[in-house]
Short mmCIF file of C-alpha atoms in Angstrom, two decimals:
data_model
loop_
_atom_site.label_atom_id
_atom_site.label_comp_id
_atom_site.label_asym_id
_atom_site.label_seq_id
_atom_site.Cartn_x
_atom_site.Cartn_y
_atom_site.Cartn_z
CA MET S 47 1.79 -3.99 -22.19
CA SER S 48 5.16 -3.21 -23.68
CA LEU S 49 8.47 -3.93 -22.00
CA PRO S 50 9.26 -0.20 -21.44
CA GLN S 51 5.85 0.26 -19.80
CA LEU S 52 6.44 -2.73 -17.52
CA GLU S 53 9.87 -1.37 -16.59
CA PHE S 54 8.32 2.02 -15.83
CA PHE S 55 5.80 0.47 -13.46
CA ARG S 56 8.42 -1.83 -11.90
CA ALA S 57 10.64 1.19 -11.14
CA ARG S 58 7.69 3.14 -9.76
CA LEU S 59 6.65 0.26 -7.50
CA GLU S 60 10.22 -0.36 -6.33
CA ASP S 61 10.69 3.35 -5.55
CA GLU S 62 7.49 3.35 -3.49
CA ARG S 63 8.57 0.18 -1.69
CA LYS S 64 11.94 1.76 -0.88
CA ARG S 65 10.24 4.92 0.42
CA LEU S 66 7.89 2.95 2.67
CA LEU S 67 10.69 0.82 4.07
CA GLU S 68 12.72 3.94 4.81
CA CYS S 69 9.77 5.47 6.69
CA ALA S 70 9.41 2.30 8.74
CA ARG S 71 13.13 2.30 9.53
CA ARG S 72 13.02 5.94 10.68
CA THR S 73 10.01 5.26 12.90
CA LEU S 74 11.77 2.32 14.50
CA GLU S 75 14.87 4.42 15.14
CA GLN S 76 12.79 7.19 16.71
CA MET S 77 11.06 4.73 18.99
CA GLN S 78 14.35 3.19 20.09
CA GLU S 79 15.78 6.60 20.96
CA VAL S 80 12.92 7.51 23.28
CA ALA S 81 13.77 7.83 26.93
CA THR S 82 11.08 7.16 29.52
CA GLU S 83 9.28 10.37 30.38
CA PRO S 84 8.84 10.96 34.11
CA ASP S 85 5.81 13.19 33.53
CA PHE S 86 2.59 11.26 32.92
CA ASN S 87 1.24 13.85 30.48
CA ASP S 88 4.42 13.79 28.41
CA ARG S 89 4.38 9.99 28.41
CA ALA S 90 0.72 9.89 27.36
CA SER S 91 1.37 12.40 24.62
CA ARG S 92 4.30 10.40 23.29
CA GLU S 93 2.30 7.14 23.44
CA GLU S 94 -0.52 8.78 21.48
CA LYS S 95 1.99 9.90 18.86
CA PHE S 96 3.33 6.34 18.61
CA LEU S 97 -0.19 4.96 18.31
CA LEU S 98 -0.79 7.21 15.31
CA GLU S 99 2.55 6.14 13.83
CA PHE S 100 1.57 2.49 14.24
CA ARG S 101 -1.69 3.10 12.38
CA VAL S 102 0.16 4.76 9.52
CA ARG S 103 2.76 1.98 9.43
CA ASP S 104 0.00 -0.66 9.41
CA ARG S 105 -1.52 0.96 6.32
CA GLU S 106 1.91 1.16 4.76
CA ARG S 107 2.49 -2.52 5.59
CA ASN S 108 -0.68 -3.37 3.66
CA LEU S 109 0.50 -1.21 0.77
CA LEU S 110 3.89 -2.97 0.83
CA ARG S 111 2.08 -6.30 0.51
CA LYS S 112 0.17 -4.97 -2.52
CA ILE S 113 3.38 -3.64 -4.04
CA GLU S 114 5.03 -7.05 -3.65
CA GLN S 115 2.02 -8.68 -5.30
CA ALA S 116 2.14 -6.19 -8.18
CA LEU S 117 5.86 -6.81 -8.67
CA GLN S 118 5.15 -10.55 -8.73
CA ARG S 119 2.48 -9.98 -11.39
CA ILE S 120 5.07 -8.11 -13.47
CA GLU S 121 7.39 -11.12 -13.13
CA ASP S 122 4.74 -13.68 -14.09
CA GLY S 123 3.33 -11.60 -16.95
CA THR S 124 -0.10 -10.87 -15.48
CA TYR S 125 0.47 -7.23 -14.51
CA GLY S 126 -1.99 -4.87 -16.15
CA TRP S 127 -4.65 -7.55 -16.59
CA CYS S 128 -7.81 -7.74 -14.47
CA GLN S 129 -7.67 -10.77 -12.19
CA GLU S 130 -11.44 -11.14 -12.40
CA THR S 131 -12.29 -10.55 -16.07
CA GLY S 132 -8.94 -10.96 -17.84
CA ASP S 133 -9.46 -7.57 -19.51
CA PRO S 134 -6.69 -4.95 -19.63
CA ILE S 135 -6.72 -2.66 -16.59
CA GLY S 136 -5.64 0.38 -18.56
CA ILE S 137 -2.63 2.66 -18.27
CA PRO S 138 -4.54 5.62 -16.72
CA ARG S 139 -5.79 3.40 -13.87
CA LEU S 140 -2.34 1.91 -13.32
CA LEU S 141 -0.81 5.39 -13.26
CA ALA S 142 -3.31 6.37 -10.57
CA ARG S 143 -2.98 3.08 -8.66
CA PRO S 144 0.02 0.99 -9.75
CA THR S 145 -1.03 -1.84 -7.41
CA ALA S 146 -4.45 -2.23 -9.08
CA ASN S 147 -5.38 -5.82 -9.85
CA LEU S 148 -8.92 -5.18 -11.09
CA CYS S 149 -10.20 -3.13 -13.99
CA ILE S 150 -12.47 -0.21 -13.12
CA GLU S 151 -15.66 -2.11 -13.91
CA ALA S 152 -14.70 -5.09 -11.73
CA GLN S 153 -13.58 -2.77 -8.91
CA GLU S 154 -16.89 -0.91 -9.07
CA ARG S 155 -18.79 -4.22 -8.83
CA HIS S 156 -16.77 -5.23 -5.77
CA GLU S 157 -17.35 -1.87 -4.11
CA LEU S 158 -21.09 -2.10 -4.81
CA LEU S 159 -21.21 -5.60 -3.35
CA GLU S 160 -19.28 -4.42 -0.32
CA ARG S 161 -21.70 -1.54 0.26
CA THR S 162 -24.84 -3.58 -0.26
CA HIS S 163 -23.88 -6.96 1.21
CA GLY S 164 -20.86 -6.25 3.36
CA ALA S 165 -18.74 -8.52 1.16
CA VAL S 166 -14.98 -8.10 1.21
CA ALA S 167 -13.61 -6.49 -1.95
CA LEU S 168 -10.52 -7.88 -3.64
CA GLU S 169 -8.97 -4.44 -3.76
CA GLU S 170 -9.35 -1.80 -1.12
CA PRO S 171 -9.98 1.81 -2.12
#
């Protein structure tokens, strides 16, 4: 992969990381501003909203971890190469999923194993 391509993906990953961190910051601020609701229904409704926010933030936390790993692969020169086969991942796949660490064939094998044997895939869909 060329240096301009690596810089493109680095910028894209860093922008996504910044966006996710900003969302987390806003959620934290919203939660800190909440006053205790005297009405049980209002309180339950607000707690349900926060529960959904926590689920979203947990998924985003996992994505942040993958972004950090992808940025580290850019630094160590392994970005864009399948961690299982050593083959190139391919620009179209990286454009669709910049955090990809497996080529399509390796990812398909892991997904098939996960469906048939319940094995844990290296990369989540």
